[in-house]
Amino acid sequence: MRYYTNVKDLGDLNAAVKEALEVKKNRYAYKQLGENKTCLLVFFNSSLRTRLSTQKAAMNLGMNTMVLDVNQGAWKLETERGVVMDGDKSEHLLEAVPVMAQYCDIIGVRAFAQFENKTDDYSEKILNQFIQHSGKPVFSMEAATCHPLQAFADLITIEEHKKKARPKVVLSWAPHPRALPQAVPNSFADFMNEADVEFVITQPKGYELAEQFVRGATVEYDQDKAFEGADFIYAKNWSAYQDPHYGEILSKDMNWTVNTEKMALTNNAFFMHCLPVRRNMIVTDDVIESPQSLVIPEAANREISAQVVIKRMLESL
Ligand code: AN0
Ligand code: CP
């Protein structure tokens, strides 16, 4: 595997899940693979899980890992070609990326949507500059439109916990005080549409995701109706995608918070969220602390999804 930016890069999803479960059983079995190889993780945005789980995955494979926080201690980077650099940005990505590539064998990049220009965000401008100018395998640690390490971990978690062959999985919008990217719900939809599940998306009007991610999913604007008979509830906030409101908050309706009454409508569903989560905005204390909450196992599987991706990249070097 040379690049990991969305579900398609994994190829056969069943095979990928099988490989993940094998890795999970013996995560140190491939310790030789990464010997004398270096994984560089570049963060343009904050992270707790991705930062730790991806380093852990690379270390399990015997790699050295280095982390660069672009906004803390590195030079501020210009990303647009042709700009007269007389502002606060000291260095251009066009030099910075090939320089970073000198010191490593594989690069992970976190660069969220900037909400300044939808076309720029949805063309993955920053991630693609790493792909074009590094000459190294590159994987997304949440880029502008997708978070495929998260969605792969989510799929592994669903496979481990499902009680029927084809569970009903509901992606539910929930309120949040700040405008968040669509990357997590986009990737979750991308994976669920490929997986053997009944997939439903529920959201207030105006929060429709991009067609290339929604595809054949059922869209239900009545959250209670969507929750009926669900086996998994996957809560997440996202900002509006559709023009002319791209990147805006259209609603903070607390009737969409996932609580015990709403969970009672489901088939004793598991609760999922990628974290970080705002309690009593997205989900109540009671639900996230309930035995049905999978948020910690889900986070644990981030190590496994990252390890499958980095392992495949090492095998391709
Ligand atoms: C980010 C988001 O919603 O994309 C990261 C989630 C993994 N969340 C926040 O910025 C709170
Ligand atoms: N779920 C996730 O990617 O979390 P972080 O933003 O903490 O990495």
CSV table of C-alpha atoms and ligand atoms in Angstrom, one decimal:
chain,number,residue,atom,x,y,z
A,1,MET,CA,0.0,0.0,0.0
A,2,ARG,CA,1.5,3.4,-1.1
A,3,TYR,CA,-1.3,5.7,0.1
A,4,TYR,CA,-4.1,5.5,2.6
A,5,THR,CA,-6.6,8.3,2.1
A,6,ASN,CA,-10.0,6.6,2.0
A,7,VAL,CA,-11.8,3.2,2.2
A,8,LYS,CA,-10.8,2.2,-1.4
A,9,ASP,CA,-7.1,2.0,-0.5
A,10,LEU,CA,-7.8,-1.0,1.7
A,11,GLY,CA,-9.1,-3.1,-1.1
A,12,ASP,CA,-11.2,-6.1,0.1
A,13,LEU,CA,-12.7,-4.9,3.4
A,14,ASN,CA,-13.3,-8.4,4.8
A,15,ALA,CA,-9.7,-9.3,4.2
A,16,ALA,CA,-8.6,-6.0,5.9
A,17,VAL,CA,-10.8,-6.8,9.0
A,18,LYS,CA,-9.4,-10.3,9.1
A,19,GLU,CA,-5.9,-9.0,9.0
A,20,ALA,CA,-6.7,-6.5,11.7
A,21,LEU,CA,-8.0,-9.3,14.0
A,22,GLU,CA,-4.8,-11.3,13.4
A,23,VAL,CA,-2.7,-8.3,14.2
A,24,LYS,CA,-4.7,-7.7,17.3
A,25,LYS,CA,-4.0,-11.3,18.5
A,26,ASN,CA,-0.3,-10.8,18.2
A,27,ARG,CA,0.7,-7.2,17.6
A,28,TYR,CA,4.4,-7.8,18.0
A,29,ALA,CA,4.6,-10.6,15.4
A,30,TYR,CA,6.0,-8.2,12.7
A,31,LYS,CA,8.6,-6.5,14.8
A,32,GLN,CA,11.3,-7.1,12.2
A,33,LEU,CA,9.4,-5.4,9.4
A,34,GLY,CA,10.1,-1.9,10.6
A,35,GLU,CA,13.6,-2.3,11.8
A,36,ASN,CA,15.7,0.8,11.0
A,37,LYS,CA,12.6,2.4,9.4
A,38,THR,CA,11.2,5.7,10.5
A,39,CYS,CA,7.6,6.9,10.7
A,40,LEU,CA,7.0,10.7,10.7
A,41,LEU,CA,3.7,12.0,12.0
A,42,VAL,CA,2.9,15.6,11.0
A,43,PHE,CA,0.1,17.4,12.8
A,44,PHE,CA,-1.4,20.6,11.6
A,45,ASN,CA,-4.2,20.1,14.3
A,46,SER,CA,-4.5,18.8,17.8
A,47,SER,CA,-4.8,15.1,18.6
A,48,LEU,CA,-4.8,12.7,21.6
A,49,ARG,CA,-5.8,9.3,20.1
A,50,THR,CA,-4.2,9.6,16.7
A,51,ARG,CA,-1.0,10.8,18.1
A,52,LEU,CA,-0.6,8.0,20.6
A,53,SER,CA,-2.2,5.1,18.8
A,54,THR,CA,-0.3,5.7,15.6
A,55,GLN,CA,3.0,6.0,17.4
A,56,LYS,CA,2.2,2.8,19.3
A,57,ALA,CA,1.3,1.0,16.0
A,58,ALA,CA,4.6,2.0,14.4
A,59,MET,CA,6.6,1.0,17.5
A,60,ASN,CA,4.8,-2.4,17.6
A,61,LEU,CA,6.2,-2.9,14.0
A,62,GLY,CA,9.7,-2.1,15.3
A,63,MET,CA,9.8,1.4,13.7
A,64,ASN,CA,11.2,4.6,15.1
A,65,THR,CA,8.7,7.4,15.2
A,66,MET,CA,9.0,11.2,15.1
A,67,VAL,CA,6.2,13.7,15.6
A,68,LEU,CA,6.1,17.2,14.2
A,69,ASP,CA,3.5,19.7,15.4
A,70,VAL,CA,3.6,22.2,12.6
A,71,ASN,CA,1.9,24.9,14.7
A,72,GLN,CA,4.1,24.4,17.8
A,73,GLY,CA,7.8,25.0,17.3
A,74,ALA,CA,8.1,24.6,13.5
A,75,TRP,CA,8.0,27.4,11.0
A,76,LYS,CA,4.6,28.5,9.9
A,77,LEU,CA,3.9,27.0,6.5
A,78,GLU,CA,2.5,28.6,3.4
A,79,THR,CA,0.4,26.1,1.4
A,80,GLU,CA,-0.6,28.2,-1.7
A,81,ARG,CA,1.8,28.4,-4.6
A,82,GLY,CA,2.4,31.9,-6.1
A,83,VAL,CA,1.9,33.8,-2.8
A,84,VAL,CA,4.3,36.7,-2.1
A,85,MET,CA,5.5,35.4,1.3
A,86,ASP,CA,5.6,38.8,3.1
A,87,GLY,CA,3.3,37.7,6.0
A,88,ASP,CA,3.8,35.5,9.0
A,89,LYS,CA,4.6,32.3,7.1
A,90,SER,CA,8.4,31.6,7.0
A,91,GLU,CA,8.5,28.5,4.9
A,92,HIS,CA,6.5,26.9,2.0
A,93,LEU,CA,5.1,23.4,2.1
A,94,LEU,CA,6.8,22.8,-1.3
A,95,GLU,CA,10.2,22.9,0.5
A,96,ALA,CA,9.1,21.6,3.8
A,97,VAL,CA,7.5,18.3,2.5
A,98,PRO,CA,10.6,17.1,0.5
A,99,VAL,CA,12.8,18.1,3.4
A,100,MET,CA,10.7,16.1,5.9
A,101,ALA,CA,10.8,13.2,3.4
A,102,GLN,CA,14.6,13.0,3.8
A,103,TYR,CA,14.3,11.9,7.4
A,104,CYS,CA,11.7,9.2,7.2
A,105,ASP,CA,10.3,6.2,5.2
A,106,ILE,CA,6.5,6.7,5.8
A,107,ILE,CA,4.6,9.9,6.6
A,108,GLY,CA,1.2,10.4,8.4
A,109,VAL,CA,-0.5,13.7,8.0
A,110,ARG,CA,-3.3,15.4,10.0
A,111,ALA,CA,-4.7,18.5,8.3
A,112,PHE,CA,-8.3,19.3,8.9
A,113,ALA,CA,-10.7,21.2,6.6
A,114,GLN,CA,-10.0,24.9,6.9
A,115,PHE,CA,-13.6,26.0,6.0
A,116,GLU,CA,-12.2,28.9,3.9
A,117,ASN,CA,-12.9,27.3,0.5
A,118,LYS,CA,-14.9,24.2,0.0
A,119,THR,CA,-13.2,23.3,-3.3
A,120,ASP,CA,-9.8,23.5,-1.7
A,121,ASP,CA,-11.0,21.4,1.3
A,122,TYR,CA,-12.7,18.8,-0.9
A,123,SER,CA,-9.7,18.5,-3.3
A,124,GLU,CA,-7.5,17.6,-0.2
A,125,LYS,CA,-4.9,20.3,-1.1
A,126,ILE,CA,-2.6,19.8,1.8
A,127,LEU,CA,-2.7,15.9,1.9
A,128,ASN,CA,-2.1,15.8,-1.8
A,129,GLN,CA,1.0,18.0,-1.6
A,130,PHE,CA,2.5,15.4,0.7
A,131,ILE,CA,1.6,12.7,-1.8
A,132,GLN,CA,3.0,14.6,-4.7
A,133,HIS,CA,6.2,16.0,-3.2
A,134,SER,CA,7.4,13.5,-0.6
A,135,GLY,CA,8.0,10.5,-2.8
A,136,LYS,CA,7.1,8.4,0.3
A,137,PRO,CA,4.1,6.4,1.3
A,138,VAL,CA,1.6,8.8,2.9
A,139,PHE,CA,-1.4,8.0,5.1
A,140,SER,CA,-4.2,10.3,6.4
A,141,MET,CA,-4.5,10.8,10.1
A,142,GLU,CA,-7.7,12.9,9.3
A,143,ALA,CA,-7.5,15.2,6.4
A,144,ALA,CA,-10.0,17.7,5.1
A,145,THR,CA,-12.7,15.2,3.9
A,146,CYS,CA,-11.9,11.8,5.5
A,147,HIS,CA,-10.7,10.1,8.6
A,148,PRO,CA,-10.1,6.6,7.4
A,149,LEU,CA,-8.0,5.3,10.3
A,150,GLN,CA,-11.0,6.1,12.6
A,151,ALA,CA,-13.6,4.5,10.3
A,152,PHE,CA,-11.5,1.4,9.9
A,153,ALA,CA,-11.2,1.1,13.7
A,154,ASP,CA,-15.0,1.7,13.9
A,155,LEU,CA,-15.6,-1.2,11.4
A,156,ILE,CA,-13.3,-3.5,13.4
A,157,THR,CA,-15.3,-2.6,16.6
A,158,ILE,CA,-18.6,-3.3,14.9
A,159,GLU,CA,-17.4,-6.6,13.6
A,160,GLU,CA,-16.2,-7.6,17.1
A,161,HIS,CA,-19.5,-6.7,18.8
A,162,LYS,CA,-22.3,-7.4,16.3
A,163,LYS,CA,-24.8,-10.0,17.4
A,164,LYS,CA,-26.4,-10.6,13.9
A,165,ALA,CA,-25.0,-11.0,10.5
A,166,ARG,CA,-26.3,-7.7,9.1
A,167,PRO,CA,-26.8,-5.2,12.0
A,168,LYS,CA,-28.6,-1.9,11.7
A,169,VAL,CA,-26.1,0.9,12.1
A,170,VAL,CA,-27.3,4.5,12.6
A,171,LEU,CA,-25.0,7.6,12.1
A,172,SER,CA,-26.7,10.4,14.1
A,173,TRP,CA,-25.8,14.1,14.0
A,174,ALA,CA,-25.7,15.6,17.5
A,175,PRO,CA,-25.2,19.2,18.7
A,176,HIS,CA,-21.8,20.9,19.4
A,177,PRO,CA,-20.8,24.4,20.2
A,178,ARG,CA,-18.1,24.7,17.5
A,179,ALA,CA,-18.1,24.1,13.7
A,180,LEU,CA,-16.6,20.6,13.1
A,181,PRO,CA,-15.4,19.0,9.9
A,182,GLN,CA,-17.4,16.4,7.9
A,183,ALA,CA,-14.3,14.0,7.8
A,184,VAL,CA,-15.5,11.6,10.5
A,185,PRO,CA,-19.1,11.1,9.3
A,186,ASN,CA,-17.9,11.1,5.6
A,187,SER,CA,-15.4,8.2,6.3
A,188,PHE,CA,-17.9,6.4,8.6
A,189,ALA,CA,-20.5,6.5,5.7
A,190,ASP,CA,-17.8,5.5,3.2
A,191,PHE,CA,-17.0,2.3,5.2
A,192,MET,CA,-20.6,1.5,6.2
A,193,ASN,CA,-21.7,1.7,2.6
A,194,GLU,CA,-19.1,-1.0,1.8
A,195,ALA,CA,-19.7,-3.1,4.8
A,196,ASP,CA,-22.5,-5.7,5.3
A,197,VAL,CA,-24.8,-3.5,7.5
A,198,GLU,CA,-28.1,-1.8,7.2
A,199,PHE,CA,-26.9,1.8,7.2
A,200,VAL,CA,-29.1,4.9,8.1
A,201,ILE,CA,-28.0,8.5,8.5
A,202,THR,CA,-30.1,10.8,10.6
A,203,GLN,CA,-29.6,14.6,10.8
A,204,PRO,CA,-31.6,17.8,10.9
A,205,LYS,CA,-32.4,19.3,7.4
A,206,GLY,CA,-29.5,21.2,6.0
A,207,TYR,CA,-26.8,18.8,7.3
A,208,GLU,CA,-26.8,16.5,4.2
A,209,LEU,CA,-23.3,15.1,3.6
A,210,ALA,CA,-21.7,15.0,0.1
A,211,GLU,CA,-23.3,12.6,-2.3
A,212,GLN,CA,-20.1,10.6,-2.9
A,213,PHE,CA,-20.2,9.5,0.8
A,214,VAL,CA,-23.9,9.1,1.3
A,215,ARG,CA,-24.4,6.9,-1.8
A,216,GLY,CA,-27.1,4.4,-1.2
A,217,ALA,CA,-27.6,5.1,2.6
A,218,THR,CA,-31.1,5.7,3.9
A,219,VAL,CA,-31.4,9.3,5.1
A,220,GLU,CA,-34.0,9.8,7.9
A,221,TYR,CA,-34.7,13.2,9.3
A,222,ASP,CA,-36.7,11.9,12.3
A,223,GLN,CA,-34.1,10.8,14.8
A,224,ASP,CA,-36.5,8.7,16.9
A,225,LYS,CA,-37.6,6.8,13.8
A,226,ALA,CA,-34.0,6.2,12.8
A,227,PHE,CA,-33.1,4.8,16.2
A,228,GLU,CA,-35.9,2.2,16.1
A,229,GLY,CA,-34.4,-1.3,16.1
A,230,ALA,CA,-30.8,0.0,15.8
A,231,ASP,CA,-28.0,-2.2,16.8
A,232,PHE,CA,-25.3,0.5,16.8
A,233,ILE,CA,-25.7,4.3,17.4
A,234,TYR,CA,-22.7,6.2,16.0
A,235,ALA,CA,-23.1,9.9,17.2
A,236,LYS,CA,-21.1,12.7,15.7
A,237,ASN,CA,-21.4,16.4,15.1
A,238,TRP,CA,-20.6,18.0,11.8
A,239,SER,CA,-21.0,21.4,10.2
A,240,ALA,CA,-23.0,22.0,7.1
A,241,TYR,CA,-21.6,20.7,3.8
A,242,GLN,CA,-24.2,22.1,1.4
A,243,ASP,CA,-23.9,25.5,-0.2
A,244,PRO,CA,-24.3,28.3,0.7
A,245,HIS,CA,-23.7,27.2,4.3
A,246,TYR,CA,-20.5,25.2,4.0
A,247,GLY,CA,-18.7,25.0,7.4
A,248,GLU,CA,-21.5,26.7,9.3
A,249,ILE,CA,-23.5,25.7,12.4
A,250,LEU,CA,-27.2,25.6,11.4
A,251,SER,CA,-28.5,24.1,14.7
A,252,LYS,CA,-27.6,23.4,18.3
A,253,ASP,CA,-30.8,21.7,18.9
A,254,MET,CA,-30.3,19.7,22.2
A,255,ASN,CA,-33.2,17.5,21.3
A,256,TRP,CA,-30.7,15.6,19.2
A,257,THR,CA,-28.4,14.8,22.2
A,258,VAL,CA,-28.2,11.0,22.6
A,259,ASN,CA,-29.8,10.1,26.0
A,260,THR,CA,-31.3,7.1,27.8
A,261,GLU,CA,-34.8,7.7,26.4
A,262,LYS,CA,-33.5,7.7,22.8
A,263,MET,CA,-31.4,4.6,23.4
A,264,ALA,CA,-34.5,2.9,24.7
A,265,LEU,CA,-36.0,3.1,21.2
A,266,THR,CA,-33.1,0.9,19.9
A,267,ASN,CA,-32.5,-2.8,19.9
A,268,ASN,CA,-30.4,-2.4,23.1
A,269,ALA,CA,-27.9,-0.7,20.8
A,270,PHE,CA,-24.2,-0.1,21.4
A,271,PHE,CA,-23.2,3.5,21.6
A,272,MET,CA,-20.2,4.7,19.6
A,273,HIS,CA,-18.3,8.0,19.2
A,274,CYS,CA,-14.8,8.6,17.8
A,275,LEU,CA,-13.9,10.9,20.7
A,276,PRO,CA,-13.1,13.6,21.8
A,277,VAL,CA,-16.7,14.0,22.9
A,278,ARG,CA,-18.5,16.9,24.6
A,279,ARG,CA,-20.6,15.2,27.3
A,280,ASN,CA,-24.2,16.4,27.7
A,281,MET,CA,-24.0,18.0,24.2
A,282,ILE,CA,-23.5,14.9,22.0
A,283,VAL,CA,-24.3,12.3,24.6
A,284,THR,CA,-25.4,12.2,28.2
A,285,ASP,CA,-23.2,11.0,31.1
A,286,ASP,CA,-25.5,8.0,31.6
A,287,VAL,CA,-25.3,6.7,28.0
A,288,ILE,CA,-21.5,7.2,27.6
A,289,GLU,CA,-20.9,5.5,31.0
A,290,SER,CA,-23.4,2.6,30.3
A,291,PRO,CA,-22.3,-1.0,29.6
A,292,GLN,CA,-23.4,-0.4,26.0
A,293,SER,CA,-20.9,2.3,25.4
A,294,LEU,CA,-18.0,1.2,23.1
A,295,VAL,CA,-16.0,4.4,23.1
A,296,ILE,CA,-13.0,2.9,24.8
A,297,PRO,CA,-12.7,-0.3,22.8
A,298,GLU,CA,-13.2,1.9,19.7
A,299,ALA,CA,-10.3,4.0,20.7
A,300,ALA,CA,-8.2,0.9,21.4
A,301,ASN,CA,-8.8,-0.3,17.9
A,302,ARG,CA,-7.1,2.8,16.5
A,303,GLU,CA,-3.8,1.2,17.3
A,304,ILE,CA,-4.9,-1.9,15.3
A,305,SER,CA,-6.2,0.1,12.2
A,306,ALA,CA,-3.0,2.1,12.1
A,307,GLN,CA,-0.9,-1.0,12.5
A,308,VAL,CA,-2.6,-2.7,9.5
A,309,VAL,CA,-2.0,0.4,7.3
A,310,ILE,CA,1.6,0.9,8.4
A,311,LYS,CA,2.3,-2.8,8.0
A,312,ARG,CA,1.0,-2.8,4.5
A,313,MET,CA,3.1,0.3,3.7
A,314,LEU,CA,6.2,-1.4,5.1
A,315,GLU,CA,5.5,-4.5,3.0
A,316,SER,CA,5.4,-2.3,-0.1
A,317,LEU,CA,8.7,-0.5,0.5
B,1,AN0,C1,-12.4,16.7,15.2
B,1,AN0,C2,-13.5,16.4,14.2
B,1,AN0,O1,-14.7,16.5,14.5
B,1,AN0,O2,-13.1,16.2,13.0
B,1,AN0,C3,-11.6,15.4,15.4
B,1,AN0,C4,-12.3,14.2,15.7
B,1,AN0,C5,-11.5,13.0,15.6
B,1,AN0,N1,-13.0,17.0,16.5
B,1,AN0,C6,-12.8,18.2,17.1
B,1,AN0,O3,-12.2,19.0,16.6
B,1,AN0,C7,-13.5,18.4,18.4
B,2,CP,N1,-10.6,10.1,17.2
B,2,CP,C1,-9.5,10.9,17.0
B,2,CP,O1,-8.9,10.9,15.9
B,2,CP,O2,-9.0,11.5,18.1
B,2,CP,P1,-7.9,12.6,18.2
B,2,CP,O3,-8.3,13.8,17.5
B,2,CP,O4,-7.6,12.8,19.7
B,2,CP,O5,-6.7,12.0,17.5
